[in-house]
Amino acid sequence: MPSDRIALVGFMASGKSTVGPALAMRLGMEFLDLDEAIEHVAGRRIHEIFAEDGEAAFRDLESQVLRESLAGPSSLVSTGGGVVESRANRELLVSRTQVVWLDTRFETLRRRLGSGKSRARRPLVDSLGWEGLRALHRRRRPLYAACAHYRFDTDRDIPVRVARRIEGALRAAEETRA
Ligand code: S3P
């Protein structure tokens, strides 16, 4: 195993939830999806938390679940696209995990998000619209860059290939450190 903990970050639909399990299997690590963990703790879907309590309450819960998940046994965590909005979250990720950024062009994301899958977990897609999402993507890229130890383009490759590329880079870095 190349490192104790790994966190996948990136915009919605960058592939975190599909690359994550494939990468965890290759590395023999436990996989945790932060969005799923939030829904489990809250007992509600993400769109319900946004609608009933507001985005700020969701962000508080997200930070809490992130802190708890990084205190547990070593694992590979796939985060929600907005986790980097909080400086405390970014600092936690950088200090406790190998942060892997799945970087994807907006046009690719738009195509994937347009398929309508997983909308229950992505209320921002409906509330912001495409131009709002494009602006959010532009504003967040420097935040992902600020905490990433590794960056991978995910525009062209299918998730299993992205997982293979990440595994190769992590193992190579491990050998260099050894
Ligand atoms: C969000 C991304 C979602 C989910 C929530 C908010 C965001 O996760 O956490 O809808 O602010 O970008 P994914 O990135 O897994 O879609």
PDB file of C-alpha atoms and ligand atoms in Angstrom:
ATOM      1  CA  MET A   1       0.000   0.000   0.000  1.00  0.00           C
ATOM      2  CA  PRO A   2       1.679   3.253  -1.090  1.00  0.00           C
ATOM      3  CA  SER A   3       0.353   5.458   1.711  1.00  0.00           C
ATOM      4  CA  ASP A   4      -1.876   5.242   4.745  1.00  0.00           C
ATOM      5  CA  ARG A   5      -4.686   7.394   3.419  1.00  0.00           C
ATOM      6  CA  ILE A   6      -5.691   8.676   0.035  1.00  0.00           C
ATOM      7  CA  ALA A   7      -8.343  11.278  -0.778  1.00  0.00           C
ATOM      8  CA  LEU A   8      -9.819  11.803  -4.235  1.00  0.00           C
ATOM      9  CA  VAL A   9     -10.880  15.392  -4.918  1.00  0.00           C
ATOM     10  CA  GLY A  10     -12.365  17.023  -7.997  1.00  0.00           C
ATOM     11  CA  PHE A  11     -15.473  18.592  -9.438  1.00  0.00           C
ATOM     12  CA  MET A  12     -18.812  16.762  -9.639  1.00  0.00           C
ATOM     13  CA  ALA A  13     -18.676  13.974 -12.254  1.00  0.00           C
ATOM     14  CA  SER A  14     -14.885  13.978 -12.464  1.00  0.00           C
ATOM     15  CA  GLY A  15     -15.044  10.230 -11.717  1.00  0.00           C
ATOM     16  CA  LYS A  16     -14.220  10.080  -7.987  1.00  0.00           C
ATOM     17  CA  SER A  17     -16.960   7.593  -7.118  1.00  0.00           C
ATOM     18  CA  THR A  18     -16.100   5.241  -9.981  1.00  0.00           C
ATOM     19  CA  VAL A  19     -12.306   5.581  -9.923  1.00  0.00           C
ATOM     20  CA  GLY A  20     -12.319   5.295  -6.100  1.00  0.00           C
ATOM     21  CA  PRO A  21     -13.537   1.684  -5.736  1.00  0.00           C
ATOM     22  CA  ALA A  22     -11.354   0.520  -8.649  1.00  0.00           C
ATOM     23  CA  LEU A  23      -8.272   2.174  -7.139  1.00  0.00           C
ATOM     24  CA  ALA A  24      -9.057   0.878  -3.627  1.00  0.00           C
ATOM     25  CA  MET A  25      -9.282  -2.655  -5.000  1.00  0.00           C
ATOM     26  CA  ARG A  26      -5.943  -2.333  -6.779  1.00  0.00           C
ATOM     27  CA  LEU A  27      -4.288  -0.999  -3.628  1.00  0.00           C
ATOM     28  CA  GLY A  28      -6.046  -3.365  -1.208  1.00  0.00           C
ATOM     29  CA  MET A  29      -7.558  -0.463   0.726  1.00  0.00           C
ATOM     30  CA  GLU A  30     -10.996   0.158   2.205  1.00  0.00           C
ATOM     31  CA  PHE A  31     -13.124   2.575   0.200  1.00  0.00           C
ATOM     32  CA  LEU A  32     -15.322   5.273   1.701  1.00  0.00           C
ATOM     33  CA  ASP A  33     -17.604   7.576  -0.290  1.00  0.00           C
ATOM     34  CA  LEU A  34     -18.051  10.772   1.742  1.00  0.00           C
ATOM     35  CA  ASP A  35     -21.412  11.677   0.138  1.00  0.00           C
ATOM     36  CA  GLU A  36     -22.757   8.238   1.068  1.00  0.00           C
ATOM     37  CA  ALA A  37     -21.402   8.579   4.614  1.00  0.00           C
ATOM     38  CA  ILE A  38     -23.105  11.998   4.946  1.00  0.00           C
ATOM     39  CA  GLU A  39     -26.439  10.539   3.822  1.00  0.00           C
ATOM     40  CA  HIS A  40     -25.990   7.677   6.266  1.00  0.00           C
ATOM     41  CA  VAL A  41     -25.252  10.006   9.218  1.00  0.00           C
ATOM     42  CA  ALA A  42     -28.096  12.388   8.307  1.00  0.00           C
ATOM     43  CA  GLY A  43     -30.578   9.646   7.400  1.00  0.00           C
ATOM     44  CA  ARG A  44     -31.545  11.767   4.371  1.00  0.00           C
ATOM     45  CA  ARG A  45     -30.504  12.245   0.755  1.00  0.00           C
ATOM     46  CA  ILE A  46     -28.188  15.174  -0.019  1.00  0.00           C
ATOM     47  CA  HIS A  47     -30.860  17.072  -1.961  1.00  0.00           C
ATOM     48  CA  GLU A  48     -33.136  16.840   1.094  1.00  0.00           C
ATOM     49  CA  ILE A  49     -30.431  18.256   3.382  1.00  0.00           C
ATOM     50  CA  PHE A  50     -29.903  21.164   0.950  1.00  0.00           C
ATOM     51  CA  ALA A  51     -33.650  21.794   0.640  1.00  0.00           C
ATOM     52  CA  GLU A  52     -34.544  21.461   4.318  1.00  0.00           C
ATOM     53  CA  ASP A  53     -31.466  22.839   6.132  1.00  0.00           C
ATOM     54  CA  GLY A  54     -29.607  24.802   3.453  1.00  0.00           C
ATOM     55  CA  GLU A  55     -26.145  24.470   1.920  1.00  0.00           C
ATOM     56  CA  ALA A  56     -24.290  25.847   4.980  1.00  0.00           C
ATOM     57  CA  ALA A  57     -25.702  23.044   7.154  1.00  0.00           C
ATOM     58  CA  PHE A  58     -24.646  20.512   4.524  1.00  0.00           C
ATOM     59  CA  ARG A  59     -21.093  21.959   4.546  1.00  0.00           C
ATOM     60  CA  ASP A  60     -20.912  21.655   8.345  1.00  0.00           C
ATOM     61  CA  LEU A  61     -21.976  18.035   8.149  1.00  0.00           C
ATOM     62  CA  GLU A  62     -19.526  17.393   5.325  1.00  0.00           C
ATOM     63  CA  SER A  63     -16.637  18.790   7.419  1.00  0.00           C
ATOM     64  CA  GLN A  64     -17.685  16.736  10.419  1.00  0.00           C
ATOM     65  CA  VAL A  65     -17.898  13.494   8.434  1.00  0.00           C
ATOM     66  CA  LEU A  66     -14.567  14.246   6.747  1.00  0.00           C
ATOM     67  CA  ARG A  67     -12.869  14.753  10.149  1.00  0.00           C
ATOM     68  CA  GLU A  68     -14.364  11.527  11.490  1.00  0.00           C
ATOM     69  CA  SER A  69     -13.484   9.491   8.436  1.00  0.00           C
ATOM     70  CA  LEU A  70      -9.866  10.680   8.514  1.00  0.00           C
ATOM     71  CA  ALA A  71      -9.582   9.730  12.168  1.00  0.00           C
ATOM     72  CA  GLY A  72     -10.647   6.140  11.446  1.00  0.00           C
ATOM     73  CA  PRO A  73      -8.658   3.233  10.014  1.00  0.00           C
ATOM     74  CA  SER A  74      -6.658   3.929   6.910  1.00  0.00           C
ATOM     75  CA  SER A  75      -8.759   4.134   3.791  1.00  0.00           C
ATOM     76  CA  LEU A  76      -9.292   5.691   0.432  1.00  0.00           C
ATOM     77  CA  VAL A  77     -11.873   8.453   0.633  1.00  0.00           C
ATOM     78  CA  SER A  78     -13.758   9.905  -2.293  1.00  0.00           C
ATOM     79  CA  THR A  79     -14.911  13.436  -1.373  1.00  0.00           C
ATOM     80  CA  GLY A  80     -17.728  15.649  -2.647  1.00  0.00           C
ATOM     81  CA  GLY A  81     -16.756  18.335  -5.145  1.00  0.00           C
ATOM     82  CA  GLY A  82     -17.266  21.156  -2.651  1.00  0.00           C
ATOM     83  CA  VAL A  83     -15.116  19.781   0.159  1.00  0.00           C
ATOM     84  CA  VAL A  84     -12.271  22.117  -0.830  1.00  0.00           C
ATOM     85  CA  GLU A  85     -14.417  25.225  -0.199  1.00  0.00           C
ATOM     86  CA  SER A  86     -13.354  25.118   3.453  1.00  0.00           C
ATOM     87  CA  ARG A  87      -9.772  26.043   4.341  1.00  0.00           C
ATOM     88  CA  ALA A  88      -9.926  23.721   7.380  1.00  0.00           C
ATOM     89  CA  ASN A  89     -10.944  20.814   5.123  1.00  0.00           C
ATOM     90  CA  ARG A  90      -8.120  21.593   2.705  1.00  0.00           C
ATOM     91  CA  GLU A  91      -5.573  21.680   5.529  1.00  0.00           C
ATOM     92  CA  LEU A  92      -6.903  18.431   6.947  1.00  0.00           C
ATOM     93  CA  LEU A  93      -6.711  16.718   3.573  1.00  0.00           C
ATOM     94  CA  VAL A  94      -3.181  17.932   2.851  1.00  0.00           C
ATOM     95  CA  SER A  95      -1.840  16.947   6.245  1.00  0.00           C
ATOM     96  CA  ARG A  96      -3.556  13.574   6.621  1.00  0.00           C
ATOM     97  CA  THR A  97      -3.810  12.136   3.127  1.00  0.00           C
ATOM     98  CA  GLN A  98      -2.220  11.831  -0.269  1.00  0.00           C
ATOM     99  CA  VAL A  99      -4.573  14.120  -2.184  1.00  0.00           C
ATOM    100  CA  VAL A 100      -5.311  12.984  -5.733  1.00  0.00           C
ATOM    101  CA  TRP A 101      -7.111  15.544  -7.910  1.00  0.00           C
ATOM    102  CA  LEU A 102      -9.178  14.236 -10.814  1.00  0.00           C
ATOM    103  CA  ASP A 103      -9.073  17.198 -13.157  1.00  0.00           C
ATOM    104  CA  THR A 104     -11.652  17.322 -15.922  1.00  0.00           C
ATOM    105  CA  ARG A 105     -12.556  19.940 -18.535  1.00  0.00           C
ATOM    106  CA  PHE A 106     -15.896  21.616 -18.032  1.00  0.00           C
ATOM    107  CA  GLU A 107     -17.280  20.405 -21.371  1.00  0.00           C
ATOM    108  CA  THR A 108     -16.619  16.791 -20.359  1.00  0.00           C
ATOM    109  CA  LEU A 109     -18.295  17.317 -16.982  1.00  0.00           C
ATOM    110  CA  ARG A 110     -21.260  18.979 -18.603  1.00  0.00           C
ATOM    111  CA  ARG A 111     -21.756  15.984 -20.879  1.00  0.00           C
ATOM    112  CA  ARG A 112     -21.604  13.571 -17.934  1.00  0.00           C
ATOM    113  CA  LEU A 113     -23.809  15.693 -15.655  1.00  0.00           C
ATOM    114  CA  GLY A 114     -26.334  16.157 -18.438  1.00  0.00           C
ATOM    115  CA  SER A 115     -27.137  12.457 -18.403  1.00  0.00           C
ATOM    116  CA  GLY A 116     -29.237  13.140 -15.299  1.00  0.00           C
ATOM    117  CA  LYS A 117     -27.699  10.348 -13.210  1.00  0.00           C
ATOM    118  CA  SER A 118     -27.194  11.006  -9.482  1.00  0.00           C
ATOM    119  CA  ARG A 119     -29.152  14.281  -9.473  1.00  0.00           C
ATOM    120  CA  ALA A 120     -30.422  13.398  -5.963  1.00  0.00           C
ATOM    121  CA  ARG A 121     -26.874  13.900  -4.749  1.00  0.00           C
ATOM    122  CA  ARG A 122     -26.223  17.029  -6.813  1.00  0.00           C
ATOM    123  CA  PRO A 123     -28.765  19.754  -6.091  1.00  0.00           C
ATOM    124  CA  LEU A 124     -26.334  22.407  -7.381  1.00  0.00           C
ATOM    125  CA  VAL A 125     -26.756  21.110 -10.936  1.00  0.00           C
ATOM    126  CA  ASP A 126     -30.379  22.265 -10.923  1.00  0.00           C
ATOM    127  CA  SER A 127     -29.961  25.366  -8.780  1.00  0.00           C
ATOM    128  CA  LEU A 128     -26.925  26.868 -10.575  1.00  0.00           C
ATOM    129  CA  GLY A 129     -27.566  25.926 -14.195  1.00  0.00           C
ATOM    130  CA  TRP A 130     -24.726  25.419 -16.711  1.00  0.00           C
ATOM    131  CA  GLU A 131     -23.264  28.927 -16.583  1.00  0.00           C
ATOM    132  CA  GLY A 132     -23.305  28.891 -12.777  1.00  0.00           C
ATOM    133  CA  LEU A 133     -21.596  25.501 -12.766  1.00  0.00           C
ATOM    134  CA  ARG A 134     -18.994  26.692 -15.272  1.00  0.00           C
ATOM    135  CA  ALA A 135     -18.181  29.649 -12.992  1.00  0.00           C
ATOM    136  CA  LEU A 136     -18.010  27.342  -9.967  1.00  0.00           C
ATOM    137  CA  HIS A 137     -15.638  25.018 -11.819  1.00  0.00           C
ATOM    138  CA  ARG A 138     -13.401  27.969 -12.719  1.00  0.00           C
ATOM    139  CA  ARG A 139     -13.425  29.253  -9.135  1.00  0.00           C
ATOM    140  CA  ARG A 140     -12.721  25.847  -7.582  1.00  0.00           C
ATOM    141  CA  ARG A 141      -9.848  24.688  -9.803  1.00  0.00           C
ATOM    142  CA  PRO A 142      -7.265  26.719  -7.830  1.00  0.00           C
ATOM    143  CA  LEU A 143      -8.669  25.260  -4.600  1.00  0.00           C
ATOM    144  CA  TYR A 144      -8.150  21.692  -5.851  1.00  0.00           C
ATOM    145  CA  ALA A 145      -4.695  22.684  -7.074  1.00  0.00           C
ATOM    146  CA  ALA A 146      -3.871  24.163  -3.657  1.00  0.00           C
ATOM    147  CA  CYS A 147      -4.275  20.838  -1.886  1.00  0.00           C
ATOM    148  CA  ALA A 148      -3.401  18.268  -4.567  1.00  0.00           C
ATOM    149  CA  HIS A 149      -0.292  16.134  -4.227  1.00  0.00           C
ATOM    150  CA  TYR A 150      -1.148  14.533  -7.590  1.00  0.00           C
ATOM    151  CA  ARG A 151      -3.220  15.698 -10.554  1.00  0.00           C
ATOM    152  CA  PHE A 152      -4.674  13.436 -13.249  1.00  0.00           C
ATOM    153  CA  ASP A 153      -6.631  14.408 -16.333  1.00  0.00           C
ATOM    154  CA  THR A 154      -9.751  12.274 -16.604  1.00  0.00           C
ATOM    155  CA  ASP A 155     -11.158  13.565 -19.885  1.00  0.00           C
ATOM    156  CA  ARG A 156     -10.141  10.735 -22.137  1.00  0.00           C
ATOM    157  CA  ASP A 157      -9.687   7.591 -20.023  1.00  0.00           C
ATOM    158  CA  ILE A 158     -12.313   5.249 -18.651  1.00  0.00           C
ATOM    159  CA  PRO A 159     -12.260   4.925 -14.823  1.00  0.00           C
ATOM    160  CA  VAL A 160     -10.313   1.634 -14.640  1.00  0.00           C
ATOM    161  CA  ARG A 161      -7.513   3.147 -16.733  1.00  0.00           C
ATOM    162  CA  VAL A 162      -7.448   6.272 -14.570  1.00  0.00           C
ATOM    163  CA  ALA A 163      -7.226   4.004 -11.503  1.00  0.00           C
ATOM    164  CA  ARG A 164      -4.317   2.135 -13.094  1.00  0.00           C
ATOM    165  CA  ARG A 165      -2.476   5.392 -13.845  1.00  0.00           C
ATOM    166  CA  ILE A 166      -2.947   6.632 -10.290  1.00  0.00           C
ATOM    167  CA  GLU A 167      -1.798   3.312  -8.837  1.00  0.00           C
ATOM    168  CA  GLY A 168       1.344   3.475 -10.982  1.00  0.00           C
ATOM    169  CA  ALA A 169       2.179   7.006  -9.798  1.00  0.00           C
ATOM    170  CA  LEU A 170       1.571   6.201  -6.131  1.00  0.00           C
ATOM    171  CA  ARG A 171       3.684   3.044  -6.272  1.00  0.00           C
ATOM    172  CA  ALA A 172       6.488   4.860  -8.101  1.00  0.00           C
ATOM    173  CA  ALA A 173       6.485   7.601  -5.444  1.00  0.00           C
ATOM    174  CA  GLU A 174       6.559   4.922  -2.730  1.00  0.00           C
ATOM    175  CA  GLU A 175       9.635   3.292  -4.315  1.00  0.00           C
ATOM    176  CA  THR A 176      11.385   6.661  -4.510  1.00  0.00           C
ATOM    177  CA  ARG A 177      10.735   7.226  -0.793  1.00  0.00           C
ATOM    178  CA  ALA A 178      11.861   3.702   0.224  1.00  0.00           C
TER     179      ALA A 178
HETATM  180  C1  S3P B   1     -21.217  18.996  -4.320  1.00  0.00           C
HETATM  181  C2  S3P B   1     -20.851  17.805  -4.892  1.00  0.00           C
HETATM  182  C3  S3P B   1     -21.547  16.530  -4.612  1.00  0.00           C
HETATM  183  C4  S3P B   1     -22.226  16.567  -3.241  1.00  0.00           C
HETATM  184  C5  S3P B   1     -23.074  17.793  -3.113  1.00  0.00           C
HETATM  185  C6  S3P B   1     -22.282  19.096  -3.282  1.00  0.00           C
HETATM  186  C7  S3P B   1     -20.481  20.251  -4.701  1.00  0.00           C
HETATM  187  O1  S3P B   1     -20.615  15.446  -4.652  1.00  0.00           O
HETATM  188  O2  S3P B   1     -21.270  16.533  -2.214  1.00  0.00           O
HETATM  189  O3  S3P B   1     -24.100  17.718  -4.058  1.00  0.00           O
HETATM  190  O4  S3P B   1     -20.585  21.261  -3.984  1.00  0.00           O
HETATM  191  O5  S3P B   1     -19.746  20.202  -5.702  1.00  0.00           O
HETATM  192  P1  S3P B   1     -19.939  14.860  -6.025  1.00  0.00           P
HETATM  193  O6  S3P B   1     -18.745  15.710  -6.332  1.00  0.00           O
HETATM  194  O7  S3P B   1     -19.531  13.470  -5.623  1.00  0.00           O
HETATM  195  O8  S3P B   1     -20.979  14.881  -7.071  1.00  0.00           O
END
